[in-house]
Amino acid sequence: MIKNTWAEPYKIKMVEPVFMSTESHRKKAIEEAGFNTFLLKSEDVYIDLLTDSGTSAMSDRQWAGLMLGDEAYAGSRNFYSLEETINKYYGYKYVVPTHQGRGAEHIISQILISEGDVIPGNMYFTTTRLHQQLAGGKFVDVIIDEAHDPENIFPFKGNIDLEKLEDLIKEVGAERIPYVAIATTVNMAGGQPLSLANLKAVRELTDKYGIKIIHDMTRVAENAFMIQQIEEGYADKSVAEIVLEICSLTDGATMSAKKDAMVNIGGFLAVNDYDIFDQARNMVVVYEGLHTYGGLAGRDLEAMAIGISESVRDEHMHARIGQVYYLGKKLEKKGIPIVLPIGTHGVFLDAKKFLPHIPQDRFPAQTLAAELYTESGIRAMERGVVSAGRNKETGEHNYPDLELLRLTIPRRVYTQAHMDVIVEAVCNVFERRESIKGLKMTYEPKYLRFFQARFEQVKHTIPEVSLKQDALLEV
Ligand code: PM9
């Protein structure tokens, strides 16, 4: 993978200084943040690997696009430019802009899901599953088993298990399945791609039962690059061609343009069915804004359109994923337990292996996030039991097999030297791993708890009896 030497297909025109803190400053900061990296102030962070969402560097063309914002309330020319770009690069017919991905998830879930419906998908994503639940649906994971094993090196761990999917259809009935949810790539599995062969088979199966496919296309260009690199028959196709082929196999999509499309804010819902579009553009005026701006400024729509065209360029993807691989390979060589194969938007540390003495009730990945920050000022994101939330029926924690700390790489932001610093910091924490104790949750919000939960350090690593919460919906 990523065989050729690569370098960034751009040069740097503007820089933003970062804060070099002391260890005592960081100790205080993480304690004040309740040991939750989401609650740190960004100015206390040295290298920010919390997310690749809205954190990428825009190009000079995107910044220029901001100046072309047509801020008319209705019918802004930037909307038409975005619509044209989506038609051209993704092939979807109808577009409804939203302020970000979850705005689109809300709308499509409310339109397509009825109480008691079941939505199969290739692993849950936090906001996506919550919107499906809030609409009365139940998410069922039908990803292949390999995806739940951090050491399994199957190259397409984002694939759907066709047998699991067909068994589910037969069990609940096709009429209870409004759509199959397909994500490119699969974030919670470690940024893993799905193959076109698998997607074609899913299309065939869903056609047989008359079921739609809704595509979470947040990182579709990254998925397309992986297909180009490793799927038989795609080496000579461009990323742009593969993106179009993926989209053509689905009925509609939700997009968080803050990732692939490299804008600080923005998203959309795109569909091929006029009736769904008609309902969506009516709903968007209630929750987001008029259907030609969807909660965004005209300038945001223009930057998004330009970002989409930049995201599907082969040389961009080569450098973007090349950088993630550079980091992953170095960590792997040092013996750090990471999810394999290396994902496309970040390197995921396997916290169960990194801190085997900390039980999942003591939040090993959350603990590791706090330790890495204290060590180095590097901020990463927990993707384990805290993110997985609680079982809606029992109120117990959901215990995912994957207890991960995500080192997410923003696009076009950091250099190879930053990657080397990250490796050094992770190795330093690894060396003193046996002395690390776990955390206890002291505050838990009802929805998407990972964003705002607070923790305290514990003295011993014995499991906690997990607190139950009333009226739990989440996730
Ligand atoms: N992903 C991420 O850091 C943002 C914060 S965590 C909720 O990975 C997928 C695959 C995503 C995603 C956000 C959304 C929601 C949908 N699908 O954040 O609402 O990775 O734009 O998108 C984050 P928005």
mmCIF file of C-alpha atoms and ligand atoms in Angstrom, residues 50-53 100-102 105 125-128 187 216 218-219 256 258-259 381 383 406 450-451, ligand 1:
data_model
loop_
_atom_site.group_PDB
_atom_site.id
_atom_site.type_symbol
_atom_site.label_atom_id
_atom_site.label_comp_id
_atom_site.label_asym_id
_atom_site.label_seq_id
_atom_site.Cartn_x
_atom_site.Cartn_y
_atom_site.Cartn_z
ATOM 1 C CA LEU A 50 -9.252 15.241 18.135
ATOM 2 C CA THR A 51 -10.913 15.082 14.752
ATOM 3 C CA ASP A 52 -10.527 15.612 11.021
ATOM 4 C CA SER A 53 -13.945 17.300 11.071
ATOM 5 C CA GLN A 100 -23.375 19.708 8.856
ATOM 6 C CA GLY A 101 -23.760 15.942 8.542
ATOM 7 C CA ARG A 102 -26.122 15.395 11.447
ATOM 8 C CA GLU A 105 -29.119 12.572 9.159
ATOM 9 C CA PHE A 125 -21.836 5.906 13.963
ATOM 10 C CA THR A 126 -22.747 7.972 17.025
ATOM 11 C CA THR A 127 -24.863 10.752 15.496
ATOM 12 C CA THR A 128 -26.293 8.560 12.735
ATOM 13 C CA ASN A 187 -15.176 5.546 11.106
ATOM 14 C CA ASP A 216 -22.974 8.155 4.551
ATOM 15 C CA THR A 218 -18.504 11.630 4.651
ATOM 16 C CA ARG A 219 -15.154 10.104 3.570
ATOM 17 C CA SER A 256 -20.554 15.924 6.528
ATOM 18 C CA LYS A 258 -16.260 18.981 7.133
ATOM 19 C CA LYS A 259 -14.207 15.897 6.309
ATOM 20 C CA MET A 381 -10.490 11.196 20.627
ATOM 21 C CA ARG A 383 -13.749 5.736 20.339
ATOM 22 C CA ARG A 406 -8.183 7.849 17.499
ATOM 23 C CA PHE A 450 -18.625 11.345 24.882
ATOM 24 C CA PHE A 451 -18.839 15.042 24.048
HETATM 25 N N1 PM9 B 1 -17.679 12.728 12.633
HETATM 26 C C1 PM9 B 1 -15.629 12.777 13.778
HETATM 27 O O1 PM9 B 1 -14.820 13.365 14.500
HETATM 28 C C2 PM9 B 1 -17.329 14.614 14.214
HETATM 29 C C3 PM9 B 1 -17.392 14.501 15.699
HETATM 30 S S1 PM9 B 1 -17.969 12.976 16.369
HETATM 31 C C4 PM9 B 1 -19.691 13.076 16.177
HETATM 32 O O2 PM9 B 1 -15.356 11.681 13.234
HETATM 33 C C5 PM9 B 1 -19.647 10.139 9.965
HETATM 34 C C6 PM9 B 1 -19.038 8.916 9.404
HETATM 35 C C7 PM9 B 1 -18.915 11.020 10.733
HETATM 36 C C8 PM9 B 1 -19.549 12.172 11.288
HETATM 37 C C9 PM9 B 1 -18.864 13.037 12.153
HETATM 38 C C10 PM9 B 1 -20.920 12.388 10.983
HETATM 39 C C11 PM9 B 1 -21.639 13.570 11.528
HETATM 40 C C12 PM9 B 1 -21.591 11.483 10.224
HETATM 41 N N2 PM9 B 1 -20.959 10.381 9.733
HETATM 42 O O3 PM9 B 1 -20.202 16.071 12.634
HETATM 43 O O4 PM9 B 1 -22.586 16.372 12.049
HETATM 44 O O5 PM9 B 1 -17.629 10.764 10.934
HETATM 45 O O6 PM9 B 1 -20.862 17.056 10.444
HETATM 46 O O7 PM9 B 1 -21.229 14.688 10.856
HETATM 47 C C13 PM9 B 1 -16.901 13.365 13.509
HETATM 48 P P1 PM9 B 1 -21.228 16.134 11.551
#
